[in-house]
Backbone as JSON Lines, residues from 0, in Angstrom:
{"i":0,"aa":"M","n":[0.84,-1.18,0.0],"ca":[0.0,0.0,0.0],"c":[0.88,1.24,0.0]}
{"i":1,"aa":"S","n":[0.54,2.15,-0.86],"ca":[1.27,3.41,-0.9],"c":[0.57,4.43,-0.01]}
{"i":2,"aa":"C","n":[1.34,5.09,0.81],"ca":[0.8,6.13,1.69],"c":[1.35,7.49,1.29]}
{"i":3,"aa":"D","n":[1.63,7.66,0.02],"ca":[2.2,8.91,-0.46],"c":[1.16,10.01,-0.56]}
{"i":4,"aa":"S","n":[-0.08,9.64,-0.92],"ca":[-1.11,10.67,-1.03],"c":[-1.85,10.77,0.29]}
{"i":5,"aa":"L","n":[-2.37,11.94,0.57],"ca":[-3.07,12.17,1.83],"c":[-4.57,12.02,1.61]}
{"i":6,"aa":"N","n":[-5.19,11.17,2.42],"ca":[-6.63,11.0,2.38],"c":[-7.14,11.08,3.81]}
{"i":7,"aa":"E","n":[-7.42,12.3,4.25],"ca":[-7.82,12.5,5.64],"c":[-9.3,12.18,5.88]}
{"i":8,"aa":"S","n":[-10.02,11.81,4.83],"ca":[-11.42,11.48,5.03],"c":[-11.53,10.16,5.79]}
{"i":9,"aa":"R","n":[-12.54,10.09,6.62],"ca":[-12.85,8.86,7.36],"c":[-11.68,8.34,8.19]}
{"i":10,"aa":"M","n":[-10.99,9.22,8.89],"ca":[-9.9,8.79,9.77],"c":[-10.5,7.92,10.87]}
{"i":11,"aa":"T","n":[-9.87,6.78,11.13],"ca":[-10.35,5.88,12.17],"c":[-9.18,5.49,13.07]}
{"i":12,"aa":"I","n":[-9.51,5.14,14.3],"ca":[-8.5,4.64,15.24],"c":[-8.94,3.25,15.66]}
{"i":13,"aa":"R","n":[-7.98,2.33,15.67],"ca":[-8.28,0.95,16.04],"c":[-7.05,0.29,16.63]}
{"i":14,"aa":"Q","n":[-7.28,-0.86,17.27],"ca":[-6.15,-1.65,17.76],"c":[-5.39,-2.18,16.55]}
{"i":15,"aa":"A","n":[-4.09,-2.21,16.66],"ca":[-3.25,-2.68,15.56],"c":[-3.1,-4.19,15.62]}
{"i":16,"aa":"G","n":[-2.9,-4.77,14.46],"ca":[-2.6,-6.2,14.35],"c":[-1.25,-6.4,13.7]}
{"i":17,"aa":"A","n":[-0.82,-7.63,13.65],"ca":[0.49,-7.95,13.07],"c":[0.61,-7.46,11.63]}
{"i":18,"aa":"S","n":[-0.5,-7.44,10.9],"ca":[-0.45,-6.99,9.5],"c":[-0.13,-5.5,9.37]}
{"i":19,"aa":"D","n":[-0.23,-4.75,10.47],"ca":[0.07,-3.32,10.46],"c":[1.54,-3.02,10.73]}
{"i":20,"aa":"T","n":[2.32,-4.03,11.07],"ca":[3.69,-3.82,11.54],"c":[4.53,-2.99,10.57]}
{"i":21,"aa":"E","n":[4.49,-3.31,9.29],"ca":[5.33,-2.59,8.33],"c":[4.99,-1.11,8.28]}
{"i":22,"aa":"Q","n":[3.69,-0.78,8.27],"ca":[3.3,0.64,8.23],"c":[3.62,1.34,9.55]}
{"i":23,"aa":"I","n":[3.41,0.65,10.67],"ca":[3.76,1.25,11.97],"c":[5.25,1.56,11.98]}
{"i":24,"aa":"W","n":[6.03,0.62,11.5],"ca":[7.48,0.82,11.5],"c":[7.87,2.03,10.66]}
{"i":25,"aa":"Q","n":[7.16,2.28,9.57],"ca":[7.45,3.46,8.75],"c":[7.13,4.74,9.53]}
{"i":26,"aa":"V","n":[6.03,4.73,10.29],"ca":[5.67,5.88,11.12],"c":[6.76,6.13,12.16]}
{"i":27,"aa":"I","n":[7.23,5.06,12.81],"ca":[8.29,5.17,13.82],"c":[9.59,5.66,13.16]}
{"i":28,"aa":"A","n":[9.91,5.12,11.99],"ca":[11.13,5.54,11.29],"c":[11.06,7.02,10.93]}
{"i":29,"aa":"D","n":[9.89,7.48,10.5],"ca":[9.71,8.91,10.2],"c":[9.98,9.75,11.45]}
{"i":30,"aa":"A","n":[9.43,9.32,12.59],"ca":[9.61,10.07,13.84],"c":[11.07,10.06,14.28]}
{"i":31,"aa":"K","n":[11.74,8.91,14.13],"ca":[13.16,8.85,14.49],"c":[13.98,9.81,13.63]}
{"i":32,"aa":"Q","n":[13.66,9.85,12.34],"ca":[14.38,10.74,11.43],"c":[14.16,12.19,11.81]}
{"i":33,"aa":"M","n":[12.92,12.55,12.12],"ca":[12.63,13.92,12.53],"c":[13.43,14.27,13.79]}
{"i":34,"aa":"M","n":[13.48,13.35,14.76],"ca":[14.22,13.61,15.99],"c":[15.71,13.8,15.7]}
{"i":35,"aa":"R","n":[16.26,12.97,14.82],"ca":[17.68,13.12,14.44],"c":[17.9,14.47,13.77]}
{"i":36,"aa":"D","n":[17.0,14.83,12.84],"ca":[17.13,16.1,12.12],"c":[17.1,17.29,13.07]}
{"i":37,"aa":"L","n":[16.35,17.17,14.16],"ca":[16.22,18.26,15.13],"c":[17.25,18.17,16.25]}
{"i":38,"aa":"G","n":[18.15,17.17,16.17],"ca":[19.19,17.02,17.18],"c":[18.71,16.43,18.49]}
{"i":39,"aa":"R","n":[17.59,15.75,18.47],"ca":[17.03,15.14,19.68],"c":[17.53,13.71,19.84]}
{"i":40,"aa":"N","n":[17.59,13.27,21.09],"ca":[18.08,11.91,21.33],"c":[17.08,11.04,22.1]}
{"i":41,"aa":"Q","n":[15.8,11.41,22.09],"ca":[14.79,10.62,22.8],"c":[14.68,9.22,22.2]}
{"i":42,"aa":"W","n":[14.61,9.15,20.89],"ca":[14.58,7.86,20.21],"c":[15.89,7.69,19.46]}
{"i":43,"aa":"T","n":[16.4,6.47,19.46],"ca":[17.69,6.16,18.86],"c":[17.52,5.08,17.81]}
{"i":44,"aa":"E","n":[18.61,4.67,17.21],"ca":[18.57,3.55,16.27],"c":[18.06,2.28,16.97]}
{"i":45,"aa":"E","n":[18.39,2.15,18.26],"ca":[18.04,0.95,19.0],"c":[16.64,1.01,19.62]}
{"i":46,"aa":"Y","n":[16.12,2.19,19.87],"ca":[14.82,2.32,20.53],"c":[14.0,3.41,19.87]}
{"i":47,"aa":"P","n":[12.71,3.14,19.66],"ca":[12.07,1.84,19.8],"c":[12.45,0.92,18.66]}
{"i":48,"aa":"S","n":[12.51,-0.33,18.96],"ca":[12.88,-1.35,17.98],"c":[11.64,-2.04,17.42]}
{"i":49,"aa":"L","n":[11.85,-2.78,16.37],"ca":[10.78,-3.58,15.78],"c":[10.24,-4.58,16.81]}
{"i":50,"aa":"D","n":[11.12,-5.1,17.67],"ca":[10.68,-6.03,18.72],"c":[9.76,-5.33,19.72]}
{"i":51,"aa":"V","n":[10.04,-4.07,20.04],"ca":[9.2,-3.32,20.96],"c":[7.8,-3.14,20.35]}
{"i":52,"aa":"I","n":[7.75,-2.79,19.08],"ca":[6.47,-2.61,18.39],"c":[5.71,-3.94,18.33]}
{"i":53,"aa":"A","n":[6.41,-5.01,18.03],"ca":[5.77,-6.34,18.0],"c":[5.2,-6.7,19.37]}
{"i":54,"aa":"A","n":[5.93,-6.36,20.43],"ca":[5.44,-6.62,21.79],"c":[4.21,-5.77,22.11]}
{"i":55,"aa":"D","n":[4.2,-4.51,21.65],"ca":[3.02,-3.67,21.82],"c":[1.79,-4.33,21.17]}
{"i":56,"aa":"I","n":[1.98,-4.8,19.95],"ca":[0.89,-5.43,19.21],"c":[0.42,-6.69,19.93]}
{"i":57,"aa":"E","n":[1.37,-7.54,20.31],"ca":[1.02,-8.79,20.98],"c":[0.29,-8.55,22.3]}
{"i":58,"aa":"A","n":[0.64,-7.48,23.0],"ca":[0.01,-7.16,24.28],"c":[-1.37,-6.51,24.1]}
{"i":59,"aa":"G","n":[-1.74,-6.2,22.86],"ca":[-3.01,-5.53,22.62],"c":[-2.98,-4.06,22.96]}
{"i":60,"aa":"A","n":[-1.77,-3.49,23.03],"ca":[-1.6,-2.09,23.44],"c":[-1.29,-1.17,22.26]}
{"i":61,"aa":"A","n":[-1.16,-1.71,21.07],"ca":[-0.81,-0.92,19.89],"c":[-2.08,-0.4,19.22]}
{"i":62,"aa":"Y","n":[-2.1,0.91,18.96],"ca":[-3.23,1.54,18.3],"c":[-2.74,2.34,17.1]}
{"i":63,"aa":"V","n":[-3.52,2.3,16.03],"ca":[-3.18,3.04,14.83],"c":[-4.35,3.94,14.44]}
{"i":64,"aa":"M","n":[-3.99,5.09,13.86],"ca":[-4.97,5.96,13.23],"c":[-4.76,5.8,11.74]}
{"i":65,"aa":"C","n":[-5.82,5.42,11.03],"ca":[-5.71,5.17,9.6],"c":[-6.56,6.16,8.83]}
{"i":66,"aa":"D","n":[-6.07,6.52,7.64],"ca":[-6.84,7.41,6.79],"c":[-7.87,6.6,6.01]}
{"i":67,"aa":"G","n":[-8.6,7.27,5.14],"ca":[-9.66,6.63,4.38],"c":[-9.19,5.54,3.44]}
{"i":68,"aa":"D","n":[-7.91,5.53,3.12],"ca":[-7.35,4.49,2.25],"c":[-6.71,3.36,3.04]}
{"i":69,"aa":"G","n":[-6.78,3.42,4.37],"ca":[-6.19,2.38,5.2],"c":[-4.72,2.61,5.53]}
{"i":70,"aa":"C","n":[-4.2,3.76,5.16],"ca":[-2.81,4.09,5.46],"c":[-2.68,4.43,6.94]}
{"i":71,"aa":"V","n":[-1.7,3.84,7.62],"ca":[-1.44,4.16,9.02],"c":[-0.79,5.53,9.07]}
{"i":72,"aa":"A","n":[-1.53,6.49,9.62],"ca":[-1.07,7.87,9.69],"c":[-0.41,8.19,11.03]}
{"i":73,"aa":"A","n":[-0.79,7.43,12.09],"ca":[-0.24,7.7,13.41],"c":[-0.3,6.42,14.25]}
{"i":74,"aa":"Y","n":[0.53,6.38,15.28],"ca":[0.66,5.2,16.14],"c":[0.82,5.62,17.59]}
{"i":75,"aa":"A","n":[0.3,4.8,18.5],"ca":[0.56,5.0,19.92],"c":[0.39,3.66,20.64]}
{"i":76,"aa":"C","n":[1.16,3.49,21.69],"ca":[1.01,2.37,22.6],"c":[0.23,2.9,23.81]}
{"i":77,"aa":"L","n":[-0.92,2.26,24.08],"ca":[-1.77,2.62,25.21],"c":[-1.89,1.39,26.09]}
{"i":78,"aa":"T","n":[-1.31,1.45,27.28],"ca":[-1.28,0.26,28.13],"c":[-1.62,0.59,29.58]}
{"i":79,"aa":"S","n":[-2.25,-0.37,30.23],"ca":[-2.52,-0.22,31.66],"c":[-1.47,-0.94,32.5]}
{"i":80,"aa":"A","n":[-0.47,-1.5,31.84],"ca":[0.63,-2.14,32.57],"c":[1.44,-1.06,33.28]}
{"i":81,"aa":"P","n":[1.69,-1.22,34.56],"ca":[2.48,-0.2,35.29],"c":[3.86,0.0,34.66]}
{"i":82,"aa":"E","n":[4.29,1.24,34.6],"ca":[5.6,1.59,34.08],"c":[6.57,1.66,35.25]}
{"i":83,"aa":"A","n":[7.58,0.8,35.23],"ca":[8.54,0.72,36.35],"c":[9.19,2.07,36.64]}
{"i":84,"aa":"A","n":[9.52,2.82,35.6],"ca":[10.17,4.12,35.8],"c":[9.29,5.1,36.57]}
{"i":85,"aa":"Y","n":[7.98,4.88,36.54],"ca":[7.06,5.8,37.2],"c":[7.0,5.6,38.71]}
{"i":86,"aa":"A","n":[7.6,4.54,39.21],"ca":[7.61,4.28,40.65],"c":[8.74,5.03,41.36]}
{"i":87,"aa":"A","n":[9.67,5.59,40.6],"ca":[10.81,6.3,41.19],"c":[10.33,7.58,41.87]}
{"i":88,"aa":"P","n":[11.03,8.0,42.9],"ca":[10.58,9.15,43.69],"c":[10.77,10.52,43.04]}
{"i":89,"aa":"E","n":[11.39,10.59,41.88],"ca":[11.62,11.9,41.25],"c":[10.33,12.56,40.8]}
{"i":90,"aa":"A","n":[9.33,11.76,40.43],"ca":[8.06,12.32,39.98],"c":[7.11,12.49,41.17]}
{"i":91,"aa":"C","n":[6.39,13.58,41.18],"ca":[5.37,13.83,42.21],"c":[4.01,13.72,41.52]}
{"i":92,"aa":"W","n":[3.54,12.49,41.39],"ca":[2.3,12.23,40.67],"c":[1.12,12.85,41.39]}
{"i":93,"aa":"L","n":[0.11,13.19,40.64],"ca":[-1.1,13.79,41.19],"c":[-1.96,12.76,41.91]}
{"i":94,"aa":"T","n":[-1.89,11.51,41.45],"ca":[-2.7,10.43,42.04],"c":[-1.81,9.21,42.25]}
{"i":95,"aa":"D","n":[-2.31,8.29,43.04],"ca":[-1.61,7.01,43.2],"c":[-2.49,5.86,42.73]}
{"i":96,"aa":"R","n":[-3.47,6.18,41.91],"ca":[-4.4,5.18,41.39],"c":[-3.81,4.48,40.17]}
{"i":97,"aa":"P","n":[-4.38,3.31,39.8],"ca":[-3.97,2.68,38.54],"c":[-4.19,3.65,37.37]}
{"i":98,"aa":"Y","n":[-3.38,3.53,36.35],"ca":[-3.36,4.52,35.28],"c":[-3.14,3.86,33.92]}
{"i":99,"aa":"L","n":[-3.47,4.62,32.89],"ca":[-3.13,4.26,31.52],"c":[-1.84,4.99,31.18]}
{"i":100,"aa":"V","n":[-0.95,4.34,30.46],"ca":[0.3,4.97,30.01],"c":[0.25,5.12,28.5]}
{"i":101,"aa":"I","n":[0.72,6.26,28.02],"ca":[0.9,6.47,26.59],"c":[2.39,6.41,26.3]}
{"i":102,"aa":"H","n":[2.76,5.52,25.4],"ca":[4.15,5.41,24.96],"c":[4.19,5.5,23.43]}
{"i":103,"aa":"R","n":[5.32,5.92,22.91],"ca":[5.65,5.84,21.49],"c":[4.6,6.47,20.56]}
{"i":104,"aa":"L","n":[4.08,7.62,20.93],"ca":[3.14,8.31,20.05],"c":[3.92,8.93,18.91]}
{"i":105,"aa":"A","n":[3.51,8.63,17.7],"ca":[4.22,9.12,16.51],"c":[3.24,9.33,15.37]}
{"i":106,"aa":"V","n":[3.53,10.32,14.53],"ca":[2.71,10.63,13.37],"c":[3.57,10.54,12.12]}
{"i":107,"aa":"R","n":[3.03,9.91,11.09],"ca":[3.73,9.81,9.79],"c":[4.08,11.21,9.3]}
{"i":108,"aa":"A","n":[5.25,11.36,8.74],"ca":[5.75,12.67,8.31],"c":[4.74,13.43,7.44]}
{"i":109,"aa":"S","n":[4.11,12.75,6.5],"ca":[3.19,13.42,5.57],"c":[1.89,13.87,6.24]}
{"i":110,"aa":"Y","n":[1.66,13.46,7.48],"ca":[0.43,13.83,8.19],"c":[0.68,14.8,9.35]}
{"i":111,"aa":"R","n":[1.91,15.19,9.59],"ca":[2.2,16.08,10.72],"c":[1.52,17.43,10.54]}
{"i":112,"aa":"G","n":[1.18,18.05,11.67],"ca":[0.57,19.37,11.64],"c":[-0.92,19.35,11.38]}
{"i":113,"aa":"R","n":[-1.55,18.19,11.45],"ca":[-2.98,18.07,11.16],"c":[-3.8,17.68,12.4]}
{"i":114,"aa":"G","n":[-3.18,17.71,13.58],"ca":[-3.92,17.44,14.8],"c":[-4.1,15.96,15.15]}
{"i":115,"aa":"L","n":[-3.36,15.09,14.48],"ca":[-3.53,13.66,14.74],"c":[-3.06,13.25,16.13]}
{"i":116,"aa":"A","n":[-1.96,13.82,16.6],"ca":[-1.48,13.48,17.95],"c":[-2.52,13.9,18.99]}
{"i":117,"aa":"R","n":[-3.11,15.05,18.81],"ca":[-4.16,15.52,19.71],"c":[-5.34,14.55,19.7]}
{"i":118,"aa":"R","n":[-5.71,14.08,18.52],"ca":[-6.82,13.13,18.42],"c":[-6.48,11.81,19.09]}
{"i":119,"aa":"L","n":[-5.23,11.37,18.98],"ca":[-4.82,10.13,19.66],"c":[-4.85,10.31,21.18]}
{"i":120,"aa":"L","n":[-4.45,11.47,21.67],"ca":[-4.52,11.73,23.11],"c":[-5.97,11.71,23.58]}
{"i":121,"aa":"S","n":[-6.87,12.26,22.8],"ca":[-8.29,12.23,23.14],"c":[-8.81,10.79,23.14]}
{"i":122,"aa":"Y","n":[-8.39,10.02,22.17],"ca":[-8.79,8.61,22.1],"c":[-8.26,7.85,23.31]}
{"i":123,"aa":"A","n":[-7.06,8.17,23.75],"ca":[-6.49,7.52,24.94],"c":[-7.39,7.75,26.15]}
{"i":124,"aa":"E","n":[-8.01,8.92,26.23],"ca":[-8.94,9.18,27.33],"c":[-10.14,8.24,27.25]}
{"i":125,"aa":"E","n":[-10.64,8.0,26.04],"ca":[-11.74,7.06,25.85],"c":[-11.33,5.66,26.29]}
{"i":126,"aa":"V","n":[-10.15,5.22,25.89],"ca":[-9.65,3.9,26.27],"c":[-9.53,3.82,27.79]}
{"i":127,"aa":"C","n":[-8.95,4.85,28.38],"ca":[-8.75,4.89,29.83],"c":[-10.07,4.73,30.57]}
{"i":128,"aa":"R","n":[-11.05,5.52,30.19],"ca":[-12.37,5.42,30.83],"c":[-13.0,4.06,30.55]}
{"i":129,"aa":"G","n":[-12.83,3.57,29.33],"ca":[-13.43,2.3,28.94],"c":[-12.93,1.11,29.73]}
{"i":130,"aa":"I","n":[-11.72,1.19,30.25],"ca":[-11.19,0.08,31.06],"c":[-11.26,0.39,32.55]}
{"i":131,"aa":"G","n":[-11.99,1.46,32.88],"ca":[-12.26,1.77,34.27],"c":[-11.15,2.47,35.03]}
{"i":132,"aa":"L","n":[-10.26,3.14,34.29],"ca":[-9.19,3.9,34.94],"c":[-9.55,5.38,34.91]}
{"i":133,"aa":"G","n":[-8.95,6.15,35.8],"ca":[-9.3,7.56,35.88],"c":[-8.17,8.53,35.64]}
{"i":134,"aa":"T","n":[-7.01,8.02,35.24],"ca":[-5.89,8.95,35.04],"c":[-4.93,8.39,33.98]}
{"i":135,"aa":"I","n":[-4.25,9.3,33.3],"ca":[-3.29,8.93,32.26],"c":[-1.94,9.52,32.62]}
{"i":136,"aa":"K","n":[-0.89,8.74,32.42],"ca":[0.48,9.22,32.63],"c":[1.26,9.05,31.34]}
{"i":137,"aa":"V","n":[2.19,9.97,31.13],"ca":[3.01,9.96,29.92],"c":[4.3,10.7,30.23]}
{"i":138,"aa":"D","n":[5.33,10.42,29.47],"ca":[6.58,11.17,29.63],"c":[7.16,11.48,28.26]}
{"i":139,"aa":"T","n":[8.0,12.5,28.24],"ca":[8.66,12.88,26.99],"c":[9.99,13.53,27.3]}
{"i":140,"aa":"N","n":[10.81,13.64,26.3],"ca":[12.14,14.23,26.46],"c":[12.04,15.75,26.65]}
{"i":141,"aa":"H","n":[13.02,16.31,27.35],"ca":[13.03,17.75,27.64],"c":[13.08,18.61,26.39]}
{"i":142,"aa":"D","n":[13.57,18.07,25.27],"ca":[13.67,18.87,24.06],"c":[12.6,18.55,23.02]}
{"i":143,"aa":"N","n":[11.62,17.75,23.39],"ca":[10.52,17.44,22.48],"c":[9.46,18.54,22.63]}
{"i":144,"aa":"T","n":[9.78,19.69,22.08],"ca":[8.96,20.88,22.3],"c":[7.52,20.72,21.82]}
{"i":145,"aa":"Q","n":[7.33,20.01,20.71],"ca":[5.97,19.81,20.2],"c":[5.13,19.01,21.21]}
{"i":146,"aa":"M","n":[5.67,17.92,21.72],"ca":[4.93,17.08,22.65],"c":[4.74,17.8,23.99]}
{"i":147,"aa":"L","n":[5.76,18.5,24.46],"ca":[5.63,19.26,25.7],"c":[4.49,20.27,25.59]}
{"i":148,"aa":"H","n":[4.44,20.99,24.48],"ca":[3.39,21.98,24.26],"c":[2.02,21.3,24.17]}
{"i":149,"aa":"L","n":[1.93,20.24,23.4],"ca":[0.66,19.54,23.22],"c":[0.11,19.03,24.55]}
{"i":150,"aa":"L","n":[0.96,18.36,25.33],"ca":[0.51,17.81,26.6],"c":[-0.05,18.9,27.51]}
{"i":151,"aa":"Q","n":[0.64,20.01,27.6],"ca":[0.17,21.1,28.46],"c":[-1.1,21.74,27.9]}
{"i":152,"aa":"T","n":[-1.22,21.82,26.58],"ca":[-2.39,22.41,25.94],"c":[-3.65,21.59,26.2]}
{"i":153,"aa":"V","n":[-3.53,20.27,26.27],"ca":[-4.71,19.42,26.45],"c":[-4.92,18.99,27.9]}
{"i":154,"aa":"G","n":[-4.26,19.68,28.84],"ca":[-4.58,19.49,30.24],"c":[-3.71,18.58,31.06]}
{"i":155,"aa":"Y","n":[-2.58,18.14,30.52],"ca":[-1.66,17.33,31.32],"c":[-0.87,18.24,32.25]}
{"i":156,"aa":"V","n":[-0.58,17.73,33.44],"ca":[0.15,18.49,34.45],"c":[1.55,17.92,34.59]}
{"i":157,"aa":"R","n":[2.54,18.78,34.54],"ca":[3.94,18.37,34.71],"c":[4.15,17.9,36.15]}
{"i":158,"aa":"C","n":[4.74,16.71,36.3],"ca":[4.87,16.09,37.64],"c":[6.31,15.76,38.01]}
{"i":159,"aa":"G","n":[7.28,16.35,37.37],"ca":[8.67,16.06,37.68],"c":[9.32,15.26,36.57]}
{"i":160,"aa":"T","n":[10.22,14.38,36.96],"ca":[10.95,13.59,35.98],"c":[10.91,12.11,36.33]}
{"i":161,"aa":"V","n":[11.19,11.3,35.32],"ca":[11.39,9.86,35.49],"c":[12.67,9.49,34.76]}
{"i":162,"aa":"S","n":[13.31,8.43,35.21],"ca":[14.58,8.02,34.61],"c":[14.44,6.68,33.91]}
{"i":163,"aa":"Y","n":[14.99,6.61,32.72],"ca":[15.06,5.36,31.96],"c":[16.51,4.87,31.88]}
{"i":164,"aa":"G","n":[17.28,5.15,32.9],"ca":[18.66,4.68,32.95],"c":[19.49,5.26,31.83]}
{"i":165,"aa":"L","n":[20.13,4.4,31.05],"ca":[20.99,4.84,29.96],"c":[20.23,5.59,28.88]}
{"i":166,"aa":"R","n":[18.91,5.36,28.77],"ca":[18.1,6.07,27.78],"c":[17.78,7.49,28.23]}
{"i":167,"aa":"G","n":[18.07,7.82,29.48],"ca":[17.94,9.2,29.92],"c":[16.73,9.49,30.79]}
{"i":168,"aa":"E","n":[16.68,10.74,31.19],"ca":[15.62,11.25,32.04],"c":[14.54,11.88,31.16]}
{"i":169,"aa":"R","n":[13.28,11.73,31.57],"ca":[12.17,12.29,30.82],"c":[11.29,13.15,31.75]}
{"i":170,"aa":"I","n":[10.58,14.08,31.17],"ca":[9.63,14.89,31.93],"c":[8.32,14.12,32.0]}
{"i":171,"aa":"A","n":[7.79,14.0,33.21],"ca":[6.6,13.21,33.48],"c":[5.36,14.1,33.55]}
{"i":172,"aa":"F","n":[4.25,13.6,33.03],"ca":[2.98,14.3,33.04],"c":[1.87,13.35,33.46]}
{"i":173,"aa":"E","n":[0.83,13.93,34.04],"ca":[-0.36,13.16,34.39],"c":[-1.59,13.99,34.09]}
{"i":174,"aa":"K","n":[-2.66,13.3,33.69],"ca":[-3.95,13.94,33.47],"c":[-5.04,13.11,34.12]}
{"i":175,"aa":"P","n":[-5.49,13.52,35.31],"ca":[-6.64,12.84,35.91],"c":[-7.89,13.16,35.06]}
{"i":176,"aa":"L","n":[-8.71,12.16,34.83],"ca":[-9.9,12.36,33.99],"c":[-11.13,12.67,34.81]}
{"i":177,"aa":"D","n":[-10.99,12.65,36.11],"ca":[-12.09,13.03,36.99],"c":[-11.57,14.06,37.99]}
{"i":178,"aa":"R","n":[-12.41,14.57,38.77],"ca":[-12.03,15.63,39.71],"c":[-11.47,15.08,41.02]}
{"i":179,"aa":"R","n":[-11.44,13.77,41.18],"ca":[-11.0,13.14,42.42],"c":[-9.48,13.01,42.41]}
{"i":180,"aa":"I","n":[-8.79,14.01,42.88],"ca":[-7.31,13.98,42.89],"c":[-6.82,13.71,44.29]}
């Protein structure tokens, strides 16, 4: 399938399957290239890897946004599995309740600037509520200015930092979906 032309009609979000792996990988490769071009080191040649994406899919945590032609325009991992890095004392979380985590949110280069990441964040809220959780946590690199701005714009609260060891420290955010903080 060629994803060279843009068909924003009938954008849908769904759980990804193994057949989506090649297109997801292209979205991730686009994001890695953008980060390299901007001098960022959040994602490297080694991370995220094809094995990480395959594990997301196998766990049922991989989600894709597809255009009207079935082209994967954006990707995110949405999981309720606790993130070990989030247990470290550097972050001052707003809640101590079970949470949904957003990892590896990326948009295909040809679709950037069209609000897809915002739509995926909104969809994550639906998933979170749908599985009975009331808060979302996410982290990003200090120099990922687009993601930092987006998270704050849609109501995420900065909660300190989390460490991924050799992969570095990230800025942590949380968004409670109810008023019970």
